[in-house]
Coordinates of C-alpha atoms in Angstrom, one line a residue:
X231 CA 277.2 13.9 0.1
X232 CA 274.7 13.7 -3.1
X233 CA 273.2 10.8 -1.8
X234 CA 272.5 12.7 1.4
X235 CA 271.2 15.4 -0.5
X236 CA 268.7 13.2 -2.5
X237 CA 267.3 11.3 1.3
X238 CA 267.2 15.4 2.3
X239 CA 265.3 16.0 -0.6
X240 CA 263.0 12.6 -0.6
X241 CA 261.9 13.9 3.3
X242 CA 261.0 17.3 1.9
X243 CA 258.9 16.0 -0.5
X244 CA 257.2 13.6 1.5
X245 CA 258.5 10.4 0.1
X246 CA 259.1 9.1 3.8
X247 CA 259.8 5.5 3.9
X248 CA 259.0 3.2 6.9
X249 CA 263.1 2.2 7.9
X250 CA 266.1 4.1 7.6
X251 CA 269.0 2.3 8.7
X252 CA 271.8 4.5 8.9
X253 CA 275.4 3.0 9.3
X254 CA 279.1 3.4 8.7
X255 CA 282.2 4.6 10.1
X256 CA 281.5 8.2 9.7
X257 CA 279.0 9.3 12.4
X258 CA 278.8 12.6 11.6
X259 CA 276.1 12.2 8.7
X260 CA 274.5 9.3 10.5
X261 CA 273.6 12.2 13.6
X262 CA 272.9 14.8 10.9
X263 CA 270.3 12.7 9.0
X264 CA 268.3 11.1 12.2
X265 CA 268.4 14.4 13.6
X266 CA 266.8 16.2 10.5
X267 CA 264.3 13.0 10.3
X268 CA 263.3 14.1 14.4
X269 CA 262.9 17.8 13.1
X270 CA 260.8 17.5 10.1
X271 CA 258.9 14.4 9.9
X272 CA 256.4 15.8 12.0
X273 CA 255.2 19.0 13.4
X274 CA 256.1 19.9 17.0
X275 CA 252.8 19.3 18.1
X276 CA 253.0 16.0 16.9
X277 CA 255.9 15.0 18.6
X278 CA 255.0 15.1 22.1
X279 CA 253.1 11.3 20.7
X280 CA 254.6 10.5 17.9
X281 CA 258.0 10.4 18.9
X282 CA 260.0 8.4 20.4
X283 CA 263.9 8.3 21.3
X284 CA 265.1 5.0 22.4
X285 CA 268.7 3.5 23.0
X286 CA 270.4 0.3 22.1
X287 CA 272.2 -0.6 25.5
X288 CA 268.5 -0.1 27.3
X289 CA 266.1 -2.4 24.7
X290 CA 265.9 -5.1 23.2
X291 CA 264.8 -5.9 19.7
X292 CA 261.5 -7.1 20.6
X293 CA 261.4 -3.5 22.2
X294 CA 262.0 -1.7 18.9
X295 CA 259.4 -4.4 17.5
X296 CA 256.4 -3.1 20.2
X297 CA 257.0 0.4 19.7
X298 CA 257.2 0.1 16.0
X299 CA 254.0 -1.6 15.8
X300 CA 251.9 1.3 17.2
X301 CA 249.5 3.5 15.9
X302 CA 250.2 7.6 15.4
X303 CA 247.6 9.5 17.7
X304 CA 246.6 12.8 15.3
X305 CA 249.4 12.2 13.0
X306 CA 250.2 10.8 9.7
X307 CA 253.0 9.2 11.1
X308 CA 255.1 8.3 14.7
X309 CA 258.9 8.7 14.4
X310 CA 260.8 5.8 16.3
X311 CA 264.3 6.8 16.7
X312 CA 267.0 4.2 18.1
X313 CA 270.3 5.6 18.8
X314 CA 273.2 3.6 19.9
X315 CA 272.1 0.4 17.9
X316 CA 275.3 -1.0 17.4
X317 CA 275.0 -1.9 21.0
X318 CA 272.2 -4.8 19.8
X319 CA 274.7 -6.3 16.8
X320 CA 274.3 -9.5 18.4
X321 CA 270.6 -9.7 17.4
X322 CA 270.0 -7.2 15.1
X323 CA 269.2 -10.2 12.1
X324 CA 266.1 -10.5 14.4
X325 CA 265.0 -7.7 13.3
X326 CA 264.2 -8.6 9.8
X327 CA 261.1 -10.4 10.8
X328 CA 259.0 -6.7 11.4
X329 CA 261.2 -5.2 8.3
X330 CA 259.3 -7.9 5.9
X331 CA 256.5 -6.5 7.1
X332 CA 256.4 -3.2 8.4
X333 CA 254.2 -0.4 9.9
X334 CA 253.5 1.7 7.2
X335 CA 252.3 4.5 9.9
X336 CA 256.3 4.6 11.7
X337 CA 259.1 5.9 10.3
X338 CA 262.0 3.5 12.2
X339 CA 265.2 5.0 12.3
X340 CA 268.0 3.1 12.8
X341 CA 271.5 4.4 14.2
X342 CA 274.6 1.9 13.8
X343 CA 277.6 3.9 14.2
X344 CA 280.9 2.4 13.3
X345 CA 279.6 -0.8 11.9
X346 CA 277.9 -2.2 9.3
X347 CA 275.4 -5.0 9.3
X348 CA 276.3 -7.9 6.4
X349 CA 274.6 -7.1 3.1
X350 CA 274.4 -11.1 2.1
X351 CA 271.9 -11.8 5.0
X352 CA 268.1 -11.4 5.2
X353 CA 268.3 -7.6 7.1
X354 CA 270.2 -5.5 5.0
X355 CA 268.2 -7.3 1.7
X356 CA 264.5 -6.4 3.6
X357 CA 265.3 -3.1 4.4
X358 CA 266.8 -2.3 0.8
X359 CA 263.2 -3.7 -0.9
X360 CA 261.2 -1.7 1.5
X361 CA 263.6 1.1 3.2
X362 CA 267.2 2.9 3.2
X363 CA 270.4 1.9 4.0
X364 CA 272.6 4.4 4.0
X365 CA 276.7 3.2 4.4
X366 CA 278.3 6.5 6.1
X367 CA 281.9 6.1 5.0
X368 CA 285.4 7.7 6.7
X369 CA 286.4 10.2 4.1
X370 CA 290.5 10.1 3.1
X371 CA 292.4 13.4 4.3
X372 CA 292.3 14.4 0.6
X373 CA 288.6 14.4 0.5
X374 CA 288.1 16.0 4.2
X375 CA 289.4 19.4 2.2
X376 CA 287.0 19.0 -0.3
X377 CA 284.6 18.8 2.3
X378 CA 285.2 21.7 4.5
X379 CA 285.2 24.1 1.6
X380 CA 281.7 22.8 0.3
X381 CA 280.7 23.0 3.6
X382 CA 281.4 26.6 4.5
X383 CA 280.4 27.6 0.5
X384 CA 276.7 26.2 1.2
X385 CA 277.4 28.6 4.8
X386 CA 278.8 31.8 2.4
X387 CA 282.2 31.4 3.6
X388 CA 285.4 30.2 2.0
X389 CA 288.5 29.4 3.7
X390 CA 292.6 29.1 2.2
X391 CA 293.7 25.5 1.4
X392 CA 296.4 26.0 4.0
X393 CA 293.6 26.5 6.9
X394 CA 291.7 23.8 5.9
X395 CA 294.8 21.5 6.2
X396 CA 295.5 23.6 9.4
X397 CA 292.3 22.0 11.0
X398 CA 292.8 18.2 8.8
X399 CA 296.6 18.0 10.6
X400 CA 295.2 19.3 13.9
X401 CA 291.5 17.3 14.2
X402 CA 292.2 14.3 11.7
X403 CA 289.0 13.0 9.8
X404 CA 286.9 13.6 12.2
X405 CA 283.8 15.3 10.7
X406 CA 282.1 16.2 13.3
X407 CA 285.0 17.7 15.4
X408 CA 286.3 20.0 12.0
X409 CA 282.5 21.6 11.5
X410 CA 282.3 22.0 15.4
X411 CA 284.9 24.4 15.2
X412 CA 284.1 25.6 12.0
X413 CA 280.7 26.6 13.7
X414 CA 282.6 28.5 16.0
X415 CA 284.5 30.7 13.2
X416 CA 280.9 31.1 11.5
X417 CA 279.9 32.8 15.0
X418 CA 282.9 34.9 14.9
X419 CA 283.6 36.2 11.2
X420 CA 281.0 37.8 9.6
X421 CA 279.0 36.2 6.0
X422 CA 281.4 36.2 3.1
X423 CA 284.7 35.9 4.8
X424 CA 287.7 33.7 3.8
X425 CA 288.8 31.5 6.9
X426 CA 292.9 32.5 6.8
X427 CA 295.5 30.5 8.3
X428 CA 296.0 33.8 10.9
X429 CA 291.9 32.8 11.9
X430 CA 292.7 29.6 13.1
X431 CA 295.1 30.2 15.0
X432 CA 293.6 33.6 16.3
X433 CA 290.2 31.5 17.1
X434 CA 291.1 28.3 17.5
X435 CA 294.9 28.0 18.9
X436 CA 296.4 25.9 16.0
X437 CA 299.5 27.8 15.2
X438 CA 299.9 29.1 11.8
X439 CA 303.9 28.7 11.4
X440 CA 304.2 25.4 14.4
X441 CA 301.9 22.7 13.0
X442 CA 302.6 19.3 11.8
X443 CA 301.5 20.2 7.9
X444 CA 304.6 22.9 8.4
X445 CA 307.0 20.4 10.1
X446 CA 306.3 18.3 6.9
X447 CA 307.0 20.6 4.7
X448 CA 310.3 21.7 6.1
X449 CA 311.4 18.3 6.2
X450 CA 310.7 17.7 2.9
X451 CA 312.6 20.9 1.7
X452 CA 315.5 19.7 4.3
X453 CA 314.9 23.2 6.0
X454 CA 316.8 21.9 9.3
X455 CA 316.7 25.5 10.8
X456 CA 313.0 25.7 10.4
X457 CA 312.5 22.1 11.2
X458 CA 313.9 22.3 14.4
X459 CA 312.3 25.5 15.6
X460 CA 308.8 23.8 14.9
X461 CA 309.9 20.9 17.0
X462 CA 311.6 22.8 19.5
X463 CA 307.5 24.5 19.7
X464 CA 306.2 20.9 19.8
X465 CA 308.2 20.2 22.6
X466 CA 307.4 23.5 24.4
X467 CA 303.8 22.6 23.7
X468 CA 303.4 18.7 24.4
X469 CA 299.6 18.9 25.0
X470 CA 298.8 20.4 22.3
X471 CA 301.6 18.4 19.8
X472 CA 301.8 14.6 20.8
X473 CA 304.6 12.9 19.2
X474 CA 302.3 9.9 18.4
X475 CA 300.5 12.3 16.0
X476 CA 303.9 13.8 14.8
X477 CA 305.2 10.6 14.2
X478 CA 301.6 9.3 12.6
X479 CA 302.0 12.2 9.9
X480 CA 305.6 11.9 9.2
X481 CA 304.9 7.9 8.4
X482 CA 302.2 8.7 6.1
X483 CA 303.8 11.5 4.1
X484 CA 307.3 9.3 4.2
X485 CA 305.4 6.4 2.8
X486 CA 303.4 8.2 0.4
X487 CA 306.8 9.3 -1.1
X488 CA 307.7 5.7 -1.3
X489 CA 304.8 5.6 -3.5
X490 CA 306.1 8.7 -5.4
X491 CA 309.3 7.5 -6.4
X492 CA 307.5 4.2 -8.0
X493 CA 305.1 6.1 -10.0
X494 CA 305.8 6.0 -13.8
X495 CA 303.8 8.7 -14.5
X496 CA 304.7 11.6 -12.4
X497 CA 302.0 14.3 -13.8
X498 CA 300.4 16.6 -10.8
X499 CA 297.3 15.5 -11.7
X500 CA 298.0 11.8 -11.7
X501 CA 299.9 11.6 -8.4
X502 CA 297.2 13.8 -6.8
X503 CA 294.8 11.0 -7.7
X504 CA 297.1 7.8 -6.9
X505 CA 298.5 9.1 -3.7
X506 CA 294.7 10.9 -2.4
X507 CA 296.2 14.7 -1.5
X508 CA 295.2 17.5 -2.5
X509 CA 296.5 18.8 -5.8
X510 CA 297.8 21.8 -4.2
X511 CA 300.6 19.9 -2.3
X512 CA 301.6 17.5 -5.1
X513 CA 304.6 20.1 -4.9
X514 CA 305.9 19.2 -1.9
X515 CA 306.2 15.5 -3.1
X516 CA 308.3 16.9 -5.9
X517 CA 310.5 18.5 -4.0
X518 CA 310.6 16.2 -1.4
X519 CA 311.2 13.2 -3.9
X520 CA 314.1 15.4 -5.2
X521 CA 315.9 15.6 -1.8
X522 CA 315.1 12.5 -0.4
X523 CA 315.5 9.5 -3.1
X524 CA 314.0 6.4 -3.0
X525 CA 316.8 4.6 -0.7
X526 CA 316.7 7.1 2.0
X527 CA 312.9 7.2 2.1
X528 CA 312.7 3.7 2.8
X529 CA 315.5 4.5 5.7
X530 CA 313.4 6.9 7.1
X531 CA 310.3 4.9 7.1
X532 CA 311.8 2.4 9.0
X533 CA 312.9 5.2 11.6
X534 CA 309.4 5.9 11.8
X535 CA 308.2 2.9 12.5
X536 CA 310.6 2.5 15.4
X537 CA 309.5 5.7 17.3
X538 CA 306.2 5.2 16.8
X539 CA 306.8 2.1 19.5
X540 CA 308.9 4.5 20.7
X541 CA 306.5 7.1 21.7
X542 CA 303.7 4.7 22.8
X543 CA 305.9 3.9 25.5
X544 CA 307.6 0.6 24.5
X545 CA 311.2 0.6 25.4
X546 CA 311.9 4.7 26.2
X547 CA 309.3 4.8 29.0
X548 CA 312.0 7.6 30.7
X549 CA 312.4 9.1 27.9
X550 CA 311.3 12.7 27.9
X551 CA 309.2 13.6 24.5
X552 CA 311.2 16.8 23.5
X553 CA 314.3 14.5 23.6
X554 CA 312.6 11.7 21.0
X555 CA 311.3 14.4 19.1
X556 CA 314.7 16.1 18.5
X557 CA 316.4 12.1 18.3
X558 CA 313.5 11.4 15.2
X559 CA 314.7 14.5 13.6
X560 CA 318.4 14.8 13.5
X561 CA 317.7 11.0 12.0
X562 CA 315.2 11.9 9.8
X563 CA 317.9 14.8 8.1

């Protein structure tokens, strides 16, 4: 995020450089950065010819080369924006030969979701001598948190840890998902409000007390009555609580409890860092650790394993998924 900040702050200031290739398995900052290059490089006026929005699956590289090449009409600079570029990875090297030697007039934006181009060949080192490359990177669950509070602190709001693992269990890592809806509860609740668990759920339709960050807990306390009301909801609710999602969770939080019980050095703050959760449920390892030792962990990892095939379809293809869900569980305590 800092380095995003500085690139924001370069473009303010006017120190625009002629490639920015922006890349990675993350696309939300990728969109966020091309789209505030289209904004404010140059004035609306400007844009109608100056700017131009191009896609990988339509051009070539010798297309990106032509349009590149031309002169601004009025205008400091044009903006050449490719989106989709991951579509032209076969040639993309080719494009080295114009970044050796580019138009200092164009601003070439480059958008290569969910890959990277090899730093060791001629591209990546040309646009590093004369350009950006930014690396958009997945963040881990732990750091997703992080995220969403600084996020809605730079908006005025702040929101419980519980809600933001509310909308981590329910969206994933998916950054652009989590601050669509967390656009929608800046529409909603007025400047200065904390996001509550009892918001989500009210505005979004995650439930508060069925949700797989409470189905985790209870197993991990061995809470079999409150366990098996949440899946009892899941099954109720199938849409909005797949089992391959369930089970997904329950393997990571089984394994990471593996991890747990080899630690040497139990401290909250050092499992926090080792395992990548929040410090605010190094807790729950605890008391999971205590109830589930290292031998039964490893059981139920293995149980997990076998209904994840199990709910992808392999082998219980009649079986309904309120009936594996309740089968996992009873195993599981």
């Amino acid at each position: 995020m800092d380095e995003v900040k500085q690139l924001v702050q370069d473009i303010n200031n006017r120190n625009i450089k002629p490639i920015y290739f922006l890349m990675g398995d993350e696309p939300y900052y990728i969109d966020k950065i091309s789209d505030f290059i289209q904004d404010t490089v140059l004035s609306e006026e400007e844009r109608g010819f100056n700017q131009v929005v191009l896609y990988g699956r339509d051009i070539t590289i010798e297309d990106i080369v032509s349009n590149a090449k031309r002169y601004p009409m009025m205008a400091e600079y044009q903006v050449v924006i490719i989106k989709e570029a991951q579509d032209l990875s076969r040639t993309i090297e080719k494009l080295s030969t114009y970044v050796e030697n580019p138009q200092p007039t164009t601003v070439l934006v480059i958008n290569y979701k969910y890959k990277k181009i090899d730093k060791r060949k001629t591209l990546y080192k040309a646009i590093n001598k004369v350009g950006v490359v930014y690396e958009s990177k997945k963040l881990y669950e732990n750091q997703v948190n992080d995220w969403i509070r600084r996020v809605l602190l730079s908006k005025d709001y702040t929101i419980t840890t519980k809600a933001a693992q509310m909308l981590v269990e329910f969206l994933g890592t998916d950054l652009s998902k989590i601050n669509n809806e967390l656009e929608k509860l800046q529409i909603i609740l007025p400047k200065g409000s904390q996001i509550t668990p009892e918001a989500i759920e009210a505005n979004i339709g995650i439930s508060k007390d069925y949700n797989n960050f409470e189905l985790r807990k209870a197993i991990g306390e061995r809470n079999v009555v409150k366990a098996h009301q949440i899946i009892n909801y899941f099954s109720e609710n199938p849409k909005d609580n797949p089992i391959v999602v369930t089970v997904s969770l329950l393997f990571n939080f089984f394994s990471q409890l593996l991890h747990f019980h080899g630690l040497i050095d139990k401290s909250p703050r050092h499992v926090a860092s080792v395992l990548r959760i929040n410090p605010y449920f190094v807790n729950e390892y605890i008391t999971a650790a205590r109830n589930y030792p290292m031998k039964k962990v490893s059981t139920v990892v293995g149980i997990l394993r076998e209904f994840d095939v199990k709910s992808k379809g392999v082998g219980a293809n009649s079986v309904p998924q309120s009936d594996l869900l309740k089968e996992l569980l009873v195993r599981i305590l």
